[in-house]
Backbone as a printed PyTorch tensor [residue, N CA C, xyz], in Angstrom:
tensor([[[ 87.1120, 112.0910, 123.3940],
         [ 87.2500, 110.7760, 122.7890],
         [ 85.8990, 110.2950, 122.2700]],

        [[ 85.9250, 109.6690, 121.1160],
         [ 84.7150, 109.1060, 120.5180],
         [ 84.5190, 107.6720, 120.9830]],

        [[ 83.2770, 107.2480, 121.0050],
         [ 82.9980, 105.8780, 121.4320],
         [ 81.7170, 105.3720, 120.7900]],

        [[ 81.5290, 104.0630, 120.8870],
         [ 80.2980, 103.3920, 120.4740],
         [ 79.4970, 103.0880, 121.7320]],

        [[ 78.2110, 103.3320, 121.6750],
         [ 77.3390, 102.9600, 122.7820],
         [ 76.6720, 101.6380, 122.4080]],

        [[ 76.8370, 100.6470, 123.2560],
         [ 76.2480,  99.3380, 123.0030],
         [ 74.8150,  99.3530, 123.5320]],

        [[ 73.8550,  99.2930, 122.6200],
         [ 72.4420,  99.2170, 123.0180],
         [ 72.0690,  97.7830, 123.3420]],

        [[ 72.6560,  96.8510, 122.5830],
         [ 72.4720,  95.4180, 122.8300],
         [ 73.7500,  94.7190, 122.3790]],

        [[ 74.2280,  93.8030, 123.1960],
         [ 75.4580,  93.0880, 122.8600],
         [ 75.2520,  91.8940, 121.9440]],

        [[ 74.0050,  91.5920, 121.5930],
         [ 73.7590,  90.3930, 120.8000],
         [ 73.9890,  89.1570, 121.6520]],

        [[ 74.1490,  88.0170, 121.0090],
         [ 74.3560,  86.7750, 121.7480],
         [ 75.7050,  86.7620, 122.4490]],

        [[ 76.7680,  87.0410, 121.7010],
         [ 78.1230,  87.1300, 122.2580],
         [ 78.9740,  87.9180, 121.2730]],

        [[ 79.2160,  89.1700, 121.5960],
         [ 80.0260,  90.0430, 120.7520],
         [ 81.2510,  90.4650, 121.5270]],

        [[ 82.4280,  90.2540, 120.9310],
         [ 83.6830,  90.5810, 121.5920],
         [ 84.5740,  91.4100, 120.6780]],

        [[ 85.5420,  92.0720, 121.2860],
         [ 86.5750,  92.7830, 120.5420],
         [ 87.6330,  91.7590, 120.1420]],

        [[ 88.0260,  91.7760, 118.8590],
         [ 89.0580,  90.8570, 118.3720],
         [ 89.9930,  91.5760, 117.4040]],

        [[ 91.1960,  91.0710, 117.2800],
         [ 92.1440,  91.5300, 116.2610],
         [ 92.8280,  90.2960, 115.6940]],

        [[ 94.0650,  90.4280, 115.2290],
         [ 94.7770,  89.2680, 114.6710],
         [ 95.1540,  88.2260, 115.7270]],

        [[ 95.0910,  88.5680, 116.9790],
         [ 95.4160,  87.6310, 118.0610],
         [ 96.8120,  87.8420, 118.6070]],

        [[ 97.1360,  87.0890, 119.6460],
         [ 98.4480,  87.1940, 120.2940],
         [ 99.2180,  85.8940, 120.0980]],

        [[ 99.8090,  85.7490, 118.9290],
         [100.5830,  84.5470, 118.6120],
         [101.8490,  84.4600, 119.4600]],

        [[102.3440,  83.2240, 119.5970],
         [103.6310,  82.9990, 120.2500],
         [103.6120,  83.0350, 121.7580]],

        [[102.4690,  82.8510, 122.3830],
         [102.3710,  82.9220, 123.8490],
         [101.9910,  81.5770, 124.4890]],

        [[101.9940,  80.5060, 123.6910],
         [101.6410,  79.2000, 124.2720],
         [102.5950,  78.7820, 125.3810]],

        [[103.8350,  79.2350, 125.3590],
         [104.8040,  78.8740, 126.3930],
         [104.3500,  79.3360, 127.7770]],

        [[103.5350,  80.3820, 127.8160],
         [103.0100,  80.8390, 129.1050],
         [101.5380,  80.4440, 129.2770]],

        [[101.0590,  79.5390, 128.4040],
         [ 99.6980,  79.0350, 128.5100],
         [ 98.6260,  79.9250, 127.9110]],

        [[ 99.0330,  80.8520, 127.0410],
         [ 98.0850,  81.7990, 126.4510],
         [ 97.8050,  81.4350, 124.9950]],

        [[ 96.5690,  81.0040, 124.6880],
         [ 96.2280,  80.7440, 123.2830],
         [ 96.1680,  82.0690, 122.5240]],

        [[ 96.2000,  82.0020, 121.1890],
         [ 96.2800,  83.2390, 120.4120],
         [ 95.0410,  84.1220, 120.4390]],

        [[ 93.8700,  83.5640, 120.6870],
         [ 92.6280,  84.3310, 120.5720],
         [ 92.5510,  84.9220, 119.1680]],

        [[ 91.9370,  86.0660, 118.9910],
         [ 91.8380,  86.7000, 117.6810],
         [ 90.6100,  86.2480, 116.9150]],

        [[ 90.3620,  86.9410, 115.8040],
         [ 89.2010,  86.6580, 114.9650],
         [ 89.2430,  85.2320, 114.4370]],

        [[ 88.1130,  84.5450, 114.4960],
         [ 88.0170,  83.1760, 113.9930],
         [ 88.1230,  83.1760, 112.4710]],

        [[ 87.3760,  84.0600, 111.8180],
         [ 87.3770,  84.1600, 110.3600],
         [ 88.2920,  85.3270, 109.9810]],

        [[ 89.5680,  85.0280, 109.8320],
         [ 90.5530,  86.0760, 109.5610],
         [ 90.2970,  86.7930, 108.2390]],

        [[ 89.7530,  86.1070, 107.2510],
         [ 89.4700,  86.7340, 105.9680],
         [ 88.4030,  87.8220, 106.1190]],

        [[ 87.2600,  87.4710, 106.6960],
         [ 86.1740,  88.4440, 106.8640],
         [ 86.6110,  89.6100, 107.7480]],

        [[ 87.3650,  89.3110, 108.7850],
         [ 87.9000,  90.3440, 109.6750],
         [ 88.8070,  91.3040, 108.8990]],

        [[ 89.7050,  90.7680, 108.0950],
         [ 90.6370,  91.6020, 107.3320],
         [ 89.9060,  92.4510, 106.2950]],

        [[ 88.9350,  91.8710, 105.5890],
         [ 88.1910,  92.6250, 104.5820],
         [ 87.4320,  93.7740, 105.2370]],

        [[ 86.8050,  93.5340, 106.3870],
         [ 86.0770,  94.6120, 107.0760],
         [ 87.0060,  95.7840, 107.3660]],

        [[ 88.2160,  95.4890, 107.8400],
         [ 89.1720,  96.5630, 108.1280],
         [ 89.6230,  97.2850, 106.8650]],

        [[ 89.8440,  96.5510, 105.7840],
         [ 90.2310,  97.1820, 104.5170],
         [ 89.1250,  98.1300, 104.0500]],

        [[ 87.8780,  97.6880, 104.1390],
         [ 86.7510,  98.4930, 103.6630],
         [ 86.6310,  99.8330, 104.3900]],

        [[ 86.9740,  99.8760, 105.6650],
         [ 86.8420, 101.1270, 106.4230],
         [ 88.1430, 101.9210, 106.4770]],

        [[ 89.1930, 101.4110, 105.8420],
         [ 90.4570, 102.1390, 105.7940],
         [ 91.3340, 101.9760, 107.0200]],

        [[ 91.0880, 100.9350, 107.8200],
         [ 91.9150, 100.6850, 109.0030],
         [ 93.2080,  99.9770, 108.6310]],

        [[ 94.2420, 100.1250, 109.4400],
         [ 95.4620,  99.3560, 109.2000],
         [ 95.2280,  97.8740, 109.4780]],

        [[ 96.0640,  97.0360, 108.9130],
         [ 95.9800,  95.5920, 109.1170],
         [ 95.9700,  95.2680, 110.6080]],

        [[ 95.0080,  94.4670, 111.0330],
         [ 94.9590,  94.0090, 112.4150],
         [ 94.2730,  94.9410, 113.3950]],

        [[ 93.6990,  96.0510, 112.9330],
         [ 92.9860,  96.9490, 113.8510],
         [ 91.8540,  96.1790, 114.5210]],

        [[ 91.5950,  96.4840, 115.7740],
         [ 90.5580,  95.7750, 116.5140],
         [ 89.1720,  96.0810, 115.9470]],

        [[ 88.3610,  95.0360, 115.8420],
         [ 86.9870,  95.1240, 115.3480],
         [ 86.1090,  94.2770, 116.2680]],

        [[ 84.8320,  94.1900, 115.9480],
         [ 83.9140,  93.3700, 116.7390],
         [ 83.5950,  92.0780, 116.0150]],

        [[ 83.5760,  90.9900, 116.7680],
         [ 83.2010,  89.6720, 116.2650],
         [ 81.9600,  89.2350, 117.0390]],

        [[ 80.8670,  89.0050, 116.3140],
         [ 79.6240,  88.5500, 116.9430],
         [ 79.4490,  87.0600, 116.6690]],

        [[ 78.5930,  86.4250, 117.4350],
         [ 78.2720,  85.0180, 117.2250],
         [ 76.7650,  84.8750, 117.0700]],

        [[ 76.3360,  84.4640, 115.8810],
         [ 74.9470,  84.1850, 115.5100],
         [ 74.0030,  85.3890, 115.5220]],

        [[ 74.0080,  86.1900, 116.5580],
         [ 73.1490,  87.3680, 116.6410],
         [ 74.0290,  88.5450, 117.0160]],

        [[ 74.0630,  89.5470, 116.1540],
         [ 74.9730,  90.6680, 116.3550],
         [ 74.4470,  91.7260, 117.3010]],

        [[ 75.2770,  92.7360, 117.5160],
         [ 74.9250,  93.8110, 118.4440],
         [ 74.0830,  94.9010, 117.7910]],

        [[ 73.6200,  95.7960, 118.6390],
         [ 73.0060,  97.0480, 118.1980],
         [ 73.8790,  98.1530, 118.7920]],

        [[ 74.4150,  99.0200, 117.9120],
         [ 75.4230, 100.0010, 118.3050],
         [ 75.0160, 101.4070, 117.9040]],

        [[ 75.1720, 102.3550, 118.8250],
         [ 74.8930, 103.7560, 118.5270],
         [ 76.2070, 104.5120, 118.3860]],

        [[ 76.3170, 105.3110, 117.3380],
         [ 77.5370, 106.0740, 117.0640],
         [ 77.4470, 107.4630, 117.6840]],

        [[ 78.5840, 107.9730, 118.1450],
         [ 78.6320, 109.3090, 118.7510],
         [ 79.2950, 110.3250, 117.8340]],

        [[ 79.7710, 109.8920, 116.6800],
         [ 80.3240, 110.7990, 115.6760],
         [ 80.2250, 110.1370, 114.3050]],

        [[ 80.6350, 110.8500, 113.2760],
         [ 80.5930, 110.3000, 111.9150],
         [ 81.7480, 109.3230, 111.7260]],

        [[ 81.4320, 108.1720, 111.1530],
         [ 82.4200, 107.1120, 110.9390],
         [ 82.0850, 106.3460, 109.6680]],

        [[ 83.0670, 105.5700, 109.2270],
         [ 82.8380, 104.5690, 108.1950],
         [ 82.7710, 103.2250, 108.9050]],

        [[ 81.8300, 102.3950, 108.5140],
         [ 81.6420, 101.0910, 109.1420],
         [ 81.4220, 100.0550, 108.0500]],

        [[ 81.7990,  98.8110, 108.3240],
         [ 81.5440,  97.7010, 107.4030],
         [ 81.2080,  96.4610, 108.2060]],

        [[ 80.2480,  95.6960, 107.6880],
         [ 79.8640,  94.4210, 108.2910],
         [ 80.1640,  93.3390, 107.2590]],

        [[ 80.9530,  92.3450, 107.6480],
         [ 81.3180,  91.2350, 106.7680],
         [ 81.0910,  89.9290, 107.5220]],

        [[ 81.4770,  88.8270, 106.9080],
         [ 81.3810,  87.5250, 107.5740],
         [ 80.0580,  86.8410, 107.3120]],

        [[ 79.4880,  86.2560, 108.3710],
         [ 78.2560,  85.4740, 108.2530],
         [ 77.1500,  86.2840, 107.5970]],

        [[ 76.2870,  85.5910, 106.8740],
         [ 75.1860,  86.2120, 106.1480],
         [ 74.0190,  86.4740, 107.0900]],

        [[ 73.7630,  87.7500, 107.3320],
         [ 72.6440,  88.1520, 108.1760],
         [ 72.2350,  89.5540, 107.8000]],

        [[ 71.1240,  89.9860, 108.2840],
         [ 70.6530,  91.3210, 107.9590],
         [ 71.4090,  92.4020, 108.7140]],

        [[ 71.5830,  93.5470, 108.0510],
         [ 72.2120,  94.7170, 108.6400],
         [ 71.2490,  95.8780, 108.4590]],

        [[ 71.0530,  96.6670, 109.5150],
         [ 70.2270,  97.8630, 109.3890],
         [ 70.9560,  99.0600, 109.9840]],

        [[ 70.6490, 100.2370, 109.4380],
         [ 71.0710, 101.5090, 110.0210],
         [ 69.7940, 102.3030, 110.2340]],

        [[ 69.5280, 102.6470, 111.4860],
         [ 68.2980, 103.3570, 111.8640],
         [ 67.0510, 102.6070, 111.3790]],

        [[ 67.1060, 101.2720, 111.4250],
         [ 65.9730, 100.4330, 111.0550],
         [ 65.8040, 100.1750, 109.5700]],

        [[ 66.6360, 100.8090, 108.7420],
         [ 66.5650, 100.6250, 107.2910],
         [ 67.6210,  99.6170, 106.8380]],

        [[ 67.2900,  98.7040, 105.9260],
         [ 68.2790,  97.7220, 105.4560],
         [ 69.5250,  98.4050, 104.8840]],

        [[ 70.6710,  97.8180, 105.1710],
         [ 71.9510,  98.3120, 104.6670],
         [ 72.7490,  97.1190, 104.1610]],

        [[ 73.5880,  97.3140, 103.1480],
         [ 74.3470,  96.1970, 102.5960],
         [ 75.5450,  95.7970, 103.4630]],

        [[ 75.8370,  94.5180, 103.4530],
         [ 77.0640,  94.0130, 104.0730],
         [ 78.1610,  94.0270, 103.0100]],

        [[ 79.4010,  93.7840, 103.4260],
         [ 80.5600,  93.7110, 102.5340],
         [ 80.7460,  95.0170, 101.7510]],

        [[ 80.4400,  96.1370, 102.4040],
         [ 80.5570,  97.4410, 101.7680],
         [ 80.8320,  98.4930, 102.8440]],

        [[ 81.6200,  99.5060, 102.4910],
         [ 81.8460, 100.6360, 103.3920],
         [ 80.5750, 101.4760, 103.4580]],

        [[ 80.1470, 101.7980, 104.6740],
         [ 78.9380, 102.5870, 104.8990],
         [ 79.2860, 103.7760, 105.7840]],

        [[ 78.6790, 104.9180, 105.5410],
         [ 78.8830, 106.0990, 106.3840],
         [ 77.7460, 106.1930, 107.3970]],

        [[ 78.1130, 106.4680, 108.6370],
         [ 77.1400, 106.7030, 109.6950],
         [ 77.4720, 108.0400, 110.3480]],

        [[ 76.4820, 108.6280, 111.0010],
         [ 76.6490, 109.9110, 111.6800],
         [ 76.3210, 109.7580, 113.1540]],

        [[ 76.6250, 110.7980, 113.9230],
         [ 76.2960, 110.7940, 115.3500],
         [ 74.8120, 110.5190, 115.5270]],

        [[ 74.4890, 109.6030, 116.4360],
         [ 73.1000, 109.2410, 116.7020],
         [ 72.5840, 108.0780, 115.8740]],

        [[ 73.2880, 107.7110, 114.7980],
         [ 72.8590, 106.5690, 113.9870],
         [ 73.0310, 105.2690, 114.7690]],

        [[ 72.1270, 104.3220, 114.5130],
         [ 72.1750, 103.0230, 115.1860],
         [ 72.3120, 101.9250, 114.1380]],

        [[ 73.3740, 101.1520, 114.2650],
         [ 73.6270, 100.0080, 113.3870],
         [ 73.2370,  98.7390, 114.1450]],

        [[ 72.4940,  97.8580, 113.4870],
         [ 72.1150,  96.5840, 114.0970],
         [ 72.4810,  95.4500, 113.1430]],

        [[ 73.0150,  94.3780, 113.7110],
         [ 73.3330,  93.1720, 112.9500],
         [ 72.3980,  92.0890, 113.4540]],

        [[ 71.5380,  91.6240, 112.5540],
         [ 70.4920,  90.6890, 112.9390],
         [ 71.0060,  89.2470, 112.9670]],

        [[ 70.1300,  88.3360, 113.3370],
         [ 70.4820,  86.9200, 113.4140],
         [ 70.9670,  86.4380, 112.0560]],

        [[ 72.0420,  85.6420, 112.0700],
         [ 72.6050,  85.1630, 110.8080],
         [ 71.7310,  84.0820, 110.1870]],

        [[ 71.7660,  84.0320, 108.8490],
         [ 71.0390,  83.0140, 108.0920],
         [ 71.9760,  81.8930, 107.6570]],

        [[ 73.2420,  82.2340, 107.4960],
         [ 74.2650,  81.2590, 107.1020],
         [ 75.5850,  81.7110, 107.7040]],

        [[ 76.3590,  80.7480, 108.1710],
         [ 77.6150,  81.0790, 108.8300],
         [ 77.3920,  81.2600, 110.3190]],

        [[ 78.4090,  81.7670, 111.0130],
         [ 78.3030,  81.9050, 112.4580],
         [ 78.7220,  83.2770, 112.9770]],

        [[ 79.7050,  83.9090, 112.3190],
         [ 80.2810,  85.1170, 112.9120],
         [ 80.3230,  86.3100, 111.9530]],

        [[ 79.5000,  87.3190, 112.2100],
         [ 79.6610,  88.5760, 111.4830],
         [ 80.7370,  89.4340, 112.1590]],

        [[ 81.3870,  90.2780, 111.3620],
         [ 82.4240,  91.1940, 111.8430],
         [ 82.0010,  92.6130, 111.5710]],

        [[ 82.2160,  93.4910, 112.5420],
         [ 81.8820,  94.9020, 112.4080],
         [ 83.1680,  95.6920, 112.6200]],

        [[ 83.6440,  96.3300, 111.5500],
         [ 84.8260,  97.1880, 111.6550],
         [ 84.3630,  98.6340, 111.5830]],

        [[ 84.9950,  99.4720, 112.3850],
         [ 84.6750, 100.8970, 112.4500],
         [ 85.9510, 101.6710, 112.1350]],

        [[ 85.8440, 102.6870, 111.2940],
         [ 87.0020, 103.5070, 110.9770],
         [ 87.6650, 104.0240, 112.2460]],

        [[ 88.9670, 103.7940, 112.3850],
         [ 89.7050, 104.1500, 113.5880],
         [ 89.9180, 102.9680, 114.5160]],

        [[ 89.1370, 101.9130, 114.3500],
         [ 89.2760, 100.7020, 115.1650],
         [ 88.7030, 100.8740, 116.5650]],

        [[ 88.5550,  99.7510, 117.2490],
         [ 88.1150,  99.7440, 118.6480],
         [ 89.3720,  99.9440, 119.4840]],

        [[ 89.4140, 101.0150, 120.2460],
         [ 90.6560, 101.4430, 120.9150],
         [ 90.7270, 101.0100, 122.3820]],

        [[ 90.5590,  99.7130, 122.6170],
         [ 90.7500,  99.1870, 123.9710],
         [ 92.2420,  98.9620, 124.1910]],

        [[ 92.6970,  98.9200, 125.4480],
         [ 94.1310,  98.7370, 125.6890],
         [ 94.6110,  97.3480, 125.2570]],

        [[ 95.7910,  97.2660, 124.6460],
         [ 96.3310,  95.9420, 124.3000],
         [ 96.8080,  95.1970, 125.5480]],

        [[ 96.7050,  93.8820, 125.4980],
         [ 97.2250,  93.0050, 126.5590],
         [ 98.0860,  91.9530, 125.8910]],

        [[ 99.3400,  91.8680, 126.2720],
         [100.3130,  90.9670, 125.6390],
         [100.3310,  91.1630, 124.1230]],

        [[100.2940,  92.4150, 123.6980],
         [100.4250,  92.7390, 122.2820],
         [ 99.1690,  92.5870, 121.4410]],

        [[ 98.0090,  92.3900, 122.0620],
         [ 96.7730,  92.1950, 121.3020],
         [ 95.6020,  92.8470, 122.0310]],

        [[ 94.6240,  93.2760, 121.2660],
         [ 93.3890,  93.8160, 121.8340],
         [ 92.2870,  92.7450, 121.8810]],

        [[ 92.6130,  91.5180, 121.4940],
         [ 91.6280,  90.4380, 121.4440],
         [ 91.1360,  90.0310, 122.8210]],

        [[ 89.8570,  89.6800, 122.8670],
         [ 89.2290,  89.2010, 124.0940],
         [ 89.5030,  87.7090, 124.2530]],

        [[ 89.9010,  87.3080, 125.4510],
         [ 90.0200,  85.8950, 125.8100],
         [ 89.1190,  85.7070, 127.0330]],

        [[ 87.8690,  85.2970, 126.7950],
         [ 86.8630,  85.2760, 127.8630],
         [ 87.1230,  84.2330, 128.9410]],

        [[ 87.7990,  83.1430, 128.6050],
         [ 88.0330,  82.1020, 129.5980],
         [ 88.7810,  82.6420, 130.8110]],

        [[ 89.7270,  83.5420, 130.5810],
         [ 90.4900,  84.1210, 131.6980],
         [ 90.1120,  85.5720, 131.9680]],

        [[ 89.2320,  86.1490, 131.1390],
         [ 88.7730,  87.5110, 131.3650],
         [ 89.8100,  88.5810, 131.0690]],

        [[ 90.5830,  88.3950, 129.9880],
         [ 91.6020,  89.3910, 129.6380],
         [ 91.3550,  89.9560, 128.2430]],

        [[ 91.9670,  91.0820, 127.9850],
         [ 91.9130,  91.7020, 126.6710],
         [ 90.5300,  92.2300, 126.3430]],

        [[ 90.3990,  92.7450, 125.1330],
         [ 89.1180,  93.2560, 124.6730],
         [ 88.5630,  94.3270, 125.5810]],

        [[ 87.2530,  94.3350, 125.7250],
         [ 86.5930,  95.2840, 126.6130],
         [ 86.3020,  94.5900, 127.9370]],

        [[ 87.1170,  94.8640, 128.9330],
         [ 86.9780,  94.2870, 130.2750],
         [ 87.0080,  92.7620, 130.2750]],

        [[ 87.6220,  92.1610, 129.2240],
         [ 87.7910,  90.7130, 129.1750],
         [ 86.5150,  89.9130, 129.0060]],

        [[ 85.4830,  90.5360, 128.4650],
         [ 84.1830,  89.8640, 128.3820],
         [ 83.4410,  90.2510, 127.1130]],

        [[ 82.3000,  89.5830, 126.9010],
         [ 81.3990,  89.9460, 125.8060],
         [ 80.7150,  91.2640, 126.1470]],

        [[ 80.2920,  91.9760, 125.1180],
         [ 79.6540,  93.2760, 125.3080],
         [ 78.2410,  93.1280, 125.8610]],

        [[ 77.8450,  94.0990, 126.6800],
         [ 76.4880,  94.1410, 127.2200],
         [ 75.9150,  95.5470, 127.0300]],

        [[ 74.5960,  95.6530, 127.1380],
         [ 73.9280,  96.9430, 127.0010],
         [ 74.5420,  97.9620, 127.9550]],

        [[ 74.7760,  99.1670, 127.4370],
         [ 75.3360, 100.2420, 128.2530],
         [ 76.8350, 100.4060, 128.1410]],

        [[ 77.5350,  99.4050, 127.6020],
         [ 78.9850,  99.5520, 127.4250],
         [ 79.2660, 100.7100, 126.4790]],

        [[ 80.3970, 101.3750, 126.6960],
         [ 80.8490, 102.4390, 125.8090],
         [ 82.2550, 102.0840, 125.3440]],

        [[ 82.3670, 101.7260, 124.0710],
         [ 83.6500, 101.2930, 123.5090],
         [ 84.4090, 102.4830, 122.9450]],

        [[ 85.6530, 102.6770, 123.3910],
         [ 86.4500, 103.7790, 122.8420],
         [ 86.8620, 103.4810, 121.4020]],

        [[ 86.8650, 104.5380, 120.5780],
         [ 87.2550, 104.4100, 119.1780],
         [ 88.5380, 105.1910, 118.9230]],

        [[ 89.3740, 104.6560, 118.0220],
         [ 90.5830, 105.3510, 117.6050],
         [ 90.2570, 106.4530, 116.6160]],

        [[ 91.2780, 107.2230, 116.2810],
         [ 91.1140, 108.2930, 115.2850],
         [ 91.0170, 107.6790, 113.8990]],

        [[ 89.9480, 107.9820, 113.1670],
         [ 89.8220, 107.4090, 111.8190],
         [ 90.7560, 108.0910, 110.8380]],

        [[ 91.1940, 107.3330, 109.8550],
         [ 91.9410, 107.8920, 108.7390],
         [ 90.9520, 108.4980, 107.7620]],

        [[ 91.4210, 108.8420, 106.5640],
         [ 90.4960, 109.3700, 105.5710],
         [ 89.4260, 108.3390, 105.2230]],

        [[ 88.2060, 108.8110, 105.0660],
         [ 87.0950, 107.9120, 104.7430],
         [ 87.2760, 107.3330, 103.3490]],

        [[ 87.2560, 105.9950, 103.2300],
         [ 87.3340, 105.3920, 101.8980],
         [ 86.0340, 105.6230, 101.1420]],

        [[ 86.0700, 105.5330,  99.8240],
         [ 84.8400, 105.7320,  99.0580],
         [ 83.8620, 104.5880,  99.3280]],

        [[ 82.5830, 104.9180,  99.3390],
         [ 81.5610, 103.8870,  99.4830],
         [ 81.4250, 103.1840,  98.1360]],

        [[ 81.4850, 101.8550,  98.1570],
         [ 81.4170, 101.0800,  96.9220],
         [ 80.6970,  99.7690,  97.2060]],

        [[ 80.0020,  99.2150,  96.2010],
         [ 79.2710,  97.9750,  96.4280],
         [ 80.1690,  96.7500,  96.5220]],

        [[ 81.4320,  96.8870,  96.1450],
         [ 82.3410,  95.7430,  96.1720],
         [ 83.6220,  96.1430,  96.8780]],

        [[ 84.3810,  95.1440,  97.2710],
         [ 85.6540,  95.4280,  97.9210],
         [ 86.5750,  96.1960,  96.9950]],

        [[ 87.4030,  97.0810,  97.5300],
         [ 88.3640,  97.7920,  96.6910],
         [ 89.4800,  96.8650,  96.2270]],

        [[ 90.2660,  97.3450,  95.2960],
         [ 91.3760,  96.5760,  94.7340],
         [ 92.2760,  95.9940,  95.8270]],

        [[ 92.4220,  96.6870,  96.9470],
         [ 93.3170,  96.2080,  97.9940],
         [ 92.8750,  94.8730,  98.5840]],

        [[ 91.6140,  94.4570,  98.3790],
         [ 91.1790,  93.1350,  98.8500],
         [ 91.8550,  92.0130,  98.0720]],

        [[ 92.3790,  92.3110,  96.9010],
         [ 93.0140,  91.2710,  96.0920],
         [ 94.1660,  90.6250,  96.8510]],

        [[ 94.9080,  91.4050,  97.6360],
         [ 96.0300,  90.8240,  98.3830],
         [ 95.5470,  89.8220,  99.4250]],

        [[ 94.3530,  90.0430,  99.9720],
         [ 93.7930,  89.1310, 100.9630],
         [ 93.3100,  87.8540, 100.2840]],

        [[ 92.5680,  87.9900,  99.1810],
         [ 91.9960,  86.8090,  98.5360],
         [ 93.0710,  85.9090,  97.9520]],

        [[ 94.2440,  86.4490,  97.6000],
         [ 95.3250,  85.5960,  97.0930],
         [ 95.8550,  84.6750,  98.1820]],

        [[ 95.7780,  85.1210,  99.4450],
         [ 96.2400,  84.2690, 100.5390],
         [ 95.2640,  83.1380, 100.8180]],

        [[ 93.9990,  83.3300, 100.4760],
         [ 92.9760,  82.3280, 100.7410],
         [ 92.1980,  82.0810,  99.4630]],

        [[ 92.6740,  81.1800,  98.6260],
         [ 92.0320,  80.9610,  97.3270],
         [ 90.5420,  80.6720,  97.4660]],

        [[ 89.7980,  81.1990,  96.5180],
         [ 88.3550,  81.0070,  96.4010],
         [ 87.5330,  81.6720,  97.4960]],

        [[ 88.1650,  82.3220,  98.4850],
         [ 87.3470,  82.9240,  99.5220],
         [ 86.5720,  84.1150,  99.0260]],

        [[ 87.0900,  84.8510,  98.0570],
         [ 86.3770,  86.0090,  97.5420],
         [ 85.0370,  85.6390,  96.9550]],

        [[ 84.9830,  84.5850,  96.1430],
         [ 83.7370,  84.2560,  95.4710],
         [ 82.6850,  83.7130,  96.4330]],

        [[ 83.0830,  83.0110,  97.4710],
         [ 82.0980,  82.4570,  98.3890],
         [ 81.6890,  83.4520,  99.4640]],

        [[ 82.4370,  84.5100,  99.6510],
         [ 82.1520,  85.4410, 100.7240],
         [ 81.2100,  86.5540, 100.3160]],

        [[ 81.0350,  86.7730,  99.0190],
         [ 80.2490,  87.8990,  98.5690],
         [ 81.1000,  89.1270,  98.3130]],

        [[ 82.4020,  89.0160,  98.4750],
         [ 83.3050,  90.1360,  98.2610],
         [ 84.3300,  89.7380,  97.2230]],

        [[ 84.3720,  90.4430,  96.1350],
         [ 85.3130,  90.1110,  95.0770],
         [ 86.1500,  91.3340,  94.7340]],

        [[ 87.4490,  91.1570,  94.4920],
         [ 88.2780,  92.2930,  94.1100],
         [ 87.7620,  92.9210,  92.8280]],

        [[ 87.8840,  94.2250,  92.7230],
         [ 87.4400,  94.9350,  91.5290],
         [ 88.6250,  95.2120,  90.6310]],

        [[ 88.3260,  95.5260,  89.3790],
         [ 89.3310,  95.9840,  88.4280],
         [ 90.2580,  94.9390,  88.0200]]])
C-alpha cells in the first residue's frame, strides 16, 4: 500500500470529503470541506472521482513526503507551494515521485488550501464519509489533525491527467454551479 508521510502537519490539516449530510437527527453535523469549489477542482485536476478524500489545511499547510509517483494539486487559499524546496504552481496538476516533498506555506489570502492526491486519501469511511470531525474525534485520520510522523494511506490512482497551467474543460461543470468562482479563484475552464 502507498502512503504519504507527514513531515509537518501545518497549523491544522485534516482529511475531508463532501461530508456526511443527513445525519443531524443523530446529532452529527455534515463536516466536509469548507470550500467545496476548491476541494472539487483539486480532485478534478488529479483525476479523482467526485468527493474523493483530500487534505484541508488552515492558514499554514503541511509538508508531505511521497512514497510513489502521483499526481497532486493544491487549490484554495493563496499561498506558496514548493516541491523539494522549489516553487510550484497552485491550481494545476503536478507530478511527484517517490521521495519528493510537497510543502504548502502560510497563506497570503484566504484561509484554507486543499491538497488532492491521485487515488485520494484512503482512510476508512465513518457514517458514509471520510471527513474528519475533530470535536468528537471521528472520521479522517484517527479523528484528528495531522501531526509529524503520520502515514496516510492512499488509494489506487487512475490514469494521470495531463499537466496543464489551467483547469481542464471538466471544471466548467463546477464553475456553473458557483457563478464567478472561476475568475476569482485563479482557475478558469479552458476551451
